[in-house]
Tab-separated table of C-alpha atoms in Angstrom:
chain	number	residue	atom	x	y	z
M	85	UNK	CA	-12.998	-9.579	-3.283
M	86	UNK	CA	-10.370	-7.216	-2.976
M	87	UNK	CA	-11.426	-3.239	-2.096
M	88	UNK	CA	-8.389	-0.689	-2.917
M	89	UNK	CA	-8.662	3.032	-1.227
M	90	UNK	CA	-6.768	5.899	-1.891
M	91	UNK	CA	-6.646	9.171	0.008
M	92	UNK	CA	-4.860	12.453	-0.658
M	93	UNK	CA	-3.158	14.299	1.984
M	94	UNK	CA	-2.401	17.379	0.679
M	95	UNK	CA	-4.232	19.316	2.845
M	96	UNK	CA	-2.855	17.963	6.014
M	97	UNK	CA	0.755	18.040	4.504
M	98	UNK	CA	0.184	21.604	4.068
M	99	UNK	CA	-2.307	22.619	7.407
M	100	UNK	CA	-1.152	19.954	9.873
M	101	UNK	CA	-3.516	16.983	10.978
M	102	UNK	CA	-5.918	18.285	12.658
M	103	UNK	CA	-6.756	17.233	16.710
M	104	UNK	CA	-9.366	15.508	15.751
M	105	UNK	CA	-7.530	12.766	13.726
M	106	UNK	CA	-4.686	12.473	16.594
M	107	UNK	CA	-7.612	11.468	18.908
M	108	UNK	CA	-8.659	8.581	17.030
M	109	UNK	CA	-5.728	6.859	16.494
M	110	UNK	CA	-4.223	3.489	18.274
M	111	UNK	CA	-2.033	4.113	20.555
M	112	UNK	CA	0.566	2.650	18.515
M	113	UNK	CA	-0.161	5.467	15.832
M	114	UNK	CA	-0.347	7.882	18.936
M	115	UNK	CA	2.625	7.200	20.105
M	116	UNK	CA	4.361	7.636	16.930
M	117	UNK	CA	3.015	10.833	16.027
M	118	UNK	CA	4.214	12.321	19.721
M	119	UNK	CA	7.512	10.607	19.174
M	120	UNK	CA	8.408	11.938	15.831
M	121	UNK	CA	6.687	15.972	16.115
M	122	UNK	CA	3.976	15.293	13.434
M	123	UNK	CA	6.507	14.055	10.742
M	124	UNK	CA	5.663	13.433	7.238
M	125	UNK	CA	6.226	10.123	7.920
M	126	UNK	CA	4.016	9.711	11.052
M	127	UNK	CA	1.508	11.743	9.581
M	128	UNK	CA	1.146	9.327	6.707
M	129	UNK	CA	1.127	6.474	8.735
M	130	UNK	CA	-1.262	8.151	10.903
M	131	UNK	CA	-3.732	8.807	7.795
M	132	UNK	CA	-2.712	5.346	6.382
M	133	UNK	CA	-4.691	3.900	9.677
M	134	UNK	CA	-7.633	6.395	9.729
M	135	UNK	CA	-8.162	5.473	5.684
M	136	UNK	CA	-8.550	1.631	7.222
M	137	UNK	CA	-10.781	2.448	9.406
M	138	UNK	CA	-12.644	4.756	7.084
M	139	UNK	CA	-12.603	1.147	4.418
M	140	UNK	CA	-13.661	-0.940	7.072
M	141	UNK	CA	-16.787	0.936	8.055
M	142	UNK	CA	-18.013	1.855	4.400
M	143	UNK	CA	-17.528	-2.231	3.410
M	144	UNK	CA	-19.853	-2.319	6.900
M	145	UNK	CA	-17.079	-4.493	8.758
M	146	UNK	CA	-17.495	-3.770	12.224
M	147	UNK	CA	-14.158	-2.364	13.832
M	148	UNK	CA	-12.602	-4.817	16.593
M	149	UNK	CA	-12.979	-2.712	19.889
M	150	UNK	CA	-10.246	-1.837	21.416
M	151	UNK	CA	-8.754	-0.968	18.328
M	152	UNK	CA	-4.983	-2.803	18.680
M	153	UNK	CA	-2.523	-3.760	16.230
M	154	UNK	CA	-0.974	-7.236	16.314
M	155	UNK	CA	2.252	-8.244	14.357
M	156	UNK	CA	2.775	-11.477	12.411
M	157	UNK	CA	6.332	-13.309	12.063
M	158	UNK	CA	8.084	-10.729	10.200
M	159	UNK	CA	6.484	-7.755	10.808
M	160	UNK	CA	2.925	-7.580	9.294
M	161	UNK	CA	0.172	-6.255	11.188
M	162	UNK	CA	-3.567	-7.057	11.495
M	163	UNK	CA	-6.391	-6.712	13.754
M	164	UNK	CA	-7.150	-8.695	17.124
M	165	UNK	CA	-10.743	-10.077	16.786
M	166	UNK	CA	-10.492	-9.818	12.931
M	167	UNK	CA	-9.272	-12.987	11.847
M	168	UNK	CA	-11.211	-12.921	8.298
M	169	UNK	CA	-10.084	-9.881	6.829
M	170	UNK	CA	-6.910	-8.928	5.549
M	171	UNK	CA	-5.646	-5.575	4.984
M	172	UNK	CA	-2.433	-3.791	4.047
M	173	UNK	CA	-1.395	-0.005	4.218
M	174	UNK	CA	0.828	1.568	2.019
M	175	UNK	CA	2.344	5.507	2.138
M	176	UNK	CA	4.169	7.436	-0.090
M	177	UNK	CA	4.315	11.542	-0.716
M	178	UNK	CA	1.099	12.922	-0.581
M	179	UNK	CA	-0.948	9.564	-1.027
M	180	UNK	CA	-1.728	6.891	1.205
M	181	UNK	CA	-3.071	3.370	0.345
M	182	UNK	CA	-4.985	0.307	2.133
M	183	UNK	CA	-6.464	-2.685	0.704
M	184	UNK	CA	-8.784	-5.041	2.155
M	185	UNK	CA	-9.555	-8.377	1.237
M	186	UNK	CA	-10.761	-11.784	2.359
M	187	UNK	CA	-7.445	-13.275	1.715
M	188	UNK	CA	-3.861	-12.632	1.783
M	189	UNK	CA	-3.150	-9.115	0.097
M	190	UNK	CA	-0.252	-6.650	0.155
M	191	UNK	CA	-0.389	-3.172	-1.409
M	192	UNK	CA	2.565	-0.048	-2.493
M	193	UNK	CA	2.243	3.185	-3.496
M	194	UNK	CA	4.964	5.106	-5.024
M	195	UNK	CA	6.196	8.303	-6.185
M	196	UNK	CA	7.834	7.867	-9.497
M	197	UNK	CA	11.343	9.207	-9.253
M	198	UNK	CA	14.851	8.749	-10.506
M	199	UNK	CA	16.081	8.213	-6.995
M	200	UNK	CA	18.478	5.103	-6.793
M	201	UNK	CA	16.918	3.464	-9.355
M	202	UNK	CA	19.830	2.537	-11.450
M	203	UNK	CA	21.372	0.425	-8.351
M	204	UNK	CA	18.555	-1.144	-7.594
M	205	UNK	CA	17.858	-2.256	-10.896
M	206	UNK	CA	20.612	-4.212	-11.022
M	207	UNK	CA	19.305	-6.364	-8.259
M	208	UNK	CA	15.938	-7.267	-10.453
M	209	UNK	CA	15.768	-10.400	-13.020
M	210	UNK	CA	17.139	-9.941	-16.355
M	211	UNK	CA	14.100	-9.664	-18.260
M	212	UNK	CA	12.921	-6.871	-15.681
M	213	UNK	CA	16.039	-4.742	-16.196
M	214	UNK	CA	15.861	-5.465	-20.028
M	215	UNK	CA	12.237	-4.042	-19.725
M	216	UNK	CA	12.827	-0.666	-17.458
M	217	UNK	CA	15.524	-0.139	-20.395
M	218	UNK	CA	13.403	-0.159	-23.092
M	219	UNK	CA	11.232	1.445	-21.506
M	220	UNK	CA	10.046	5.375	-22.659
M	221	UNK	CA	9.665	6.125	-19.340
M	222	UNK	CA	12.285	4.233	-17.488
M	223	UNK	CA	11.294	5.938	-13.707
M	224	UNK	CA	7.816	4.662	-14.200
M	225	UNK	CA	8.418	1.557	-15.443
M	226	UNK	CA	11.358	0.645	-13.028
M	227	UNK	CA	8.151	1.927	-10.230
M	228	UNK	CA	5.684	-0.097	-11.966
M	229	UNK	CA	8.309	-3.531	-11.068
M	230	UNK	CA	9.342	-2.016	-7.467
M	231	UNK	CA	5.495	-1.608	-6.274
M	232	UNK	CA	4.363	-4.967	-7.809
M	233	UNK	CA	7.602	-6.861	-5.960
M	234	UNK	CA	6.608	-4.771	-2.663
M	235	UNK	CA	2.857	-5.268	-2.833
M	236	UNK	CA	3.989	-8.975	-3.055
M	237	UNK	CA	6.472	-9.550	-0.524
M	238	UNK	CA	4.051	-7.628	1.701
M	239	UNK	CA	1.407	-9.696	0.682
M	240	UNK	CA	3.575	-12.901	1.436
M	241	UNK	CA	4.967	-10.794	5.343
M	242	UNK	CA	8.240	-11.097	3.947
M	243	UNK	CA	9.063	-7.624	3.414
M	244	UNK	CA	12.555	-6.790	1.540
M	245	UNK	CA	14.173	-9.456	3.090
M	246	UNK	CA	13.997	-11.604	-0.027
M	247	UNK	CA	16.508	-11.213	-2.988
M	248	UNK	CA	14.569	-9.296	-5.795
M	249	UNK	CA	15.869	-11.427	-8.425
M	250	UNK	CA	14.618	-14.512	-6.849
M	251	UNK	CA	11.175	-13.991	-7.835
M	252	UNK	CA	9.598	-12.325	-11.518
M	253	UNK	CA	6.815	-9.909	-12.065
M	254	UNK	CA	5.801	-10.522	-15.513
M	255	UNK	CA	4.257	-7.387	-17.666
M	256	UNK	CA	0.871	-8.600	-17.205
M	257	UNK	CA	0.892	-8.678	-13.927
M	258	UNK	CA	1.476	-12.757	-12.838
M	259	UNK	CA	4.169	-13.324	-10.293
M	260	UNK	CA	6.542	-16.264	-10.819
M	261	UNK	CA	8.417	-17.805	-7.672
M	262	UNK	CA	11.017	-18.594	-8.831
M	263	UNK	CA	11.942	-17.076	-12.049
M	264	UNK	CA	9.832	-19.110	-14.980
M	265	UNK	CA	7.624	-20.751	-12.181
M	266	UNK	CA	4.051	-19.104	-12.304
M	267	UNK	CA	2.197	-18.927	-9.233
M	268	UNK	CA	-1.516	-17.738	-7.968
M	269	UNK	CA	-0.651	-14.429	-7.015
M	270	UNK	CA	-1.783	-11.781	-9.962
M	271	UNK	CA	-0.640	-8.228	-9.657
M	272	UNK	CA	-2.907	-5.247	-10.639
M	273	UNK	CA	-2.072	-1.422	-11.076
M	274	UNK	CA	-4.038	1.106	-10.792
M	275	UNK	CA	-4.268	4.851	-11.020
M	276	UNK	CA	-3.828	6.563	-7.361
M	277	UNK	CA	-5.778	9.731	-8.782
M	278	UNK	CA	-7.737	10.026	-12.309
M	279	UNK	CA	-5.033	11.857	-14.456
M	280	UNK	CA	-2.354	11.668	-12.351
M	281	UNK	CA	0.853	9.551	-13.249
M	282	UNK	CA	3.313	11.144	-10.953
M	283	UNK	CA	2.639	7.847	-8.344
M	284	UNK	CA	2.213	3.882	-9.322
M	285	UNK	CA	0.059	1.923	-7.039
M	286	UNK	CA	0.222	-2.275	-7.418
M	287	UNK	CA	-1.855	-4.735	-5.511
M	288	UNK	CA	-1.218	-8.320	-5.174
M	289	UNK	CA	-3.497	-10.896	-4.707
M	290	UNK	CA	-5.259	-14.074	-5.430
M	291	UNK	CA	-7.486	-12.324	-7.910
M	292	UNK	CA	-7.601	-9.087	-9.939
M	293	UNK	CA	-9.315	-5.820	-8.334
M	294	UNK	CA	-11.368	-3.157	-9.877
M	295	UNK	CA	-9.056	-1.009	-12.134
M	296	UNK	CA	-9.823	2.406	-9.756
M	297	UNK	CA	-9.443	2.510	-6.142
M	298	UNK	CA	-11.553	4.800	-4.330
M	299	UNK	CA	-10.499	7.863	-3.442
M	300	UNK	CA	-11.359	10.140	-0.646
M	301	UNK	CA	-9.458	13.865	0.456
M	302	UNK	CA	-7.943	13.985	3.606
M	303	UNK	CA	-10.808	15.677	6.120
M	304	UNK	CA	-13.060	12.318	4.763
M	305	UNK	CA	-10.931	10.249	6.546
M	306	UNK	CA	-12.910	11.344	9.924
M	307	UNK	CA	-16.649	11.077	8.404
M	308	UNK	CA	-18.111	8.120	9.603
M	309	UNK	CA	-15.393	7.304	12.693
């Protein structure tokens, strides 16, 4: 089963994470946060981590103690003394994203935007380009292809790496490696917020998720910890 989470930091974007967060994060987070004077970007990792550890205690999976971070080949991390769950984390704007699952998963959030899309189209598969171009909303639709093809390299802990012609997201969601070769993997969207459509969140899988993640404000990231 996979579980998909969503949490809005607004009100740390706008207050500052409050002392009380800092204190329960890994010292990998920790460090981060010092190092980079409570960036945006370290304070949505930072929140990306707490919203794990929020997931992991309300699908009642005990936290490893100490809490440490361990890196795969290529980058992706999981847990020391969790060996059967999988999780990835995912940040963008004001959102951040985990998913947990008892298999491989990968997860990306995104705020739709114009930004370097154009150039980065042209490094998709024909039919994907063809598609953002019909498209009535080209931003979206180009961020609907570049979350599904991130939630799937992460899934695979390839990361960008890979050429992003040399595999297909398909409009329903099915991922073909290569081009017009259909694997397991299934992609799902789903709404970061009810009524909002200014982000696109994709999962990738072995099997569809629920069509809503849950979604939790910023100061419920510490109930429960």
């Amino acid at each position: 089963m996979v579980q998909v989470y969503v949490a809005d930091l607004t009100e740390w974007m706008e207050r500052g994470m409050p002392a009380e967060a800092v204190e329960r994060l890994s010292a990998e987070r920790r460090e981060k946060w010092e190092k980079q004077s409570g960036s945006v970007s370290a304070l949505q990792s930072a929140a990306a981590e707490l919203l794990l550890r929020r997931a992991l205690r309300e699908q009642r999976i005990p936290a490893p103690i100490p809490w440490l971070w361990e890196r795969a080949e290529g980058g992706k991390p999981f847990l020391r003394n969790l060996p059967d769950v999988s999780f990835n984390l995912s940040h963008s704007g004001q959102y951040a994203a985990c998913a947990l699952a008892d298999g491989a998963v990968g997860v990306d959030v995104q705020m739709v935007s114009e930004r370097a899309r154009g150039a980065v189209v042209r490094r998709f598969c024909r039919e994907e380009a063809a598609e953002i171009e019909r498209a009535g909303n080209p931003a979206e639709a180009f961020c609907r292809i570049w979350t599904a093809k991130e939630a799937y390299l992460k899934m695979r802990g390839t990361g960008l790496r890979r050429s992003l012609d040399s595999f297909r997201i398909t409009r329903d969601g099915c991922v073909e490696d290569p081009p017009g070769i259909q694997t397991d993997f299934l992609v799902t969207w789903l709404p970061v917020e009810p009524g909002r459509r200014d982000a696109v969140l994709a999962v990738c899988a072995r099997e569809r998720c629920r069509e809503t993640a849950e979604f939790r404000k910023a100061a419920e990231l510490l109930q429960w910890l």
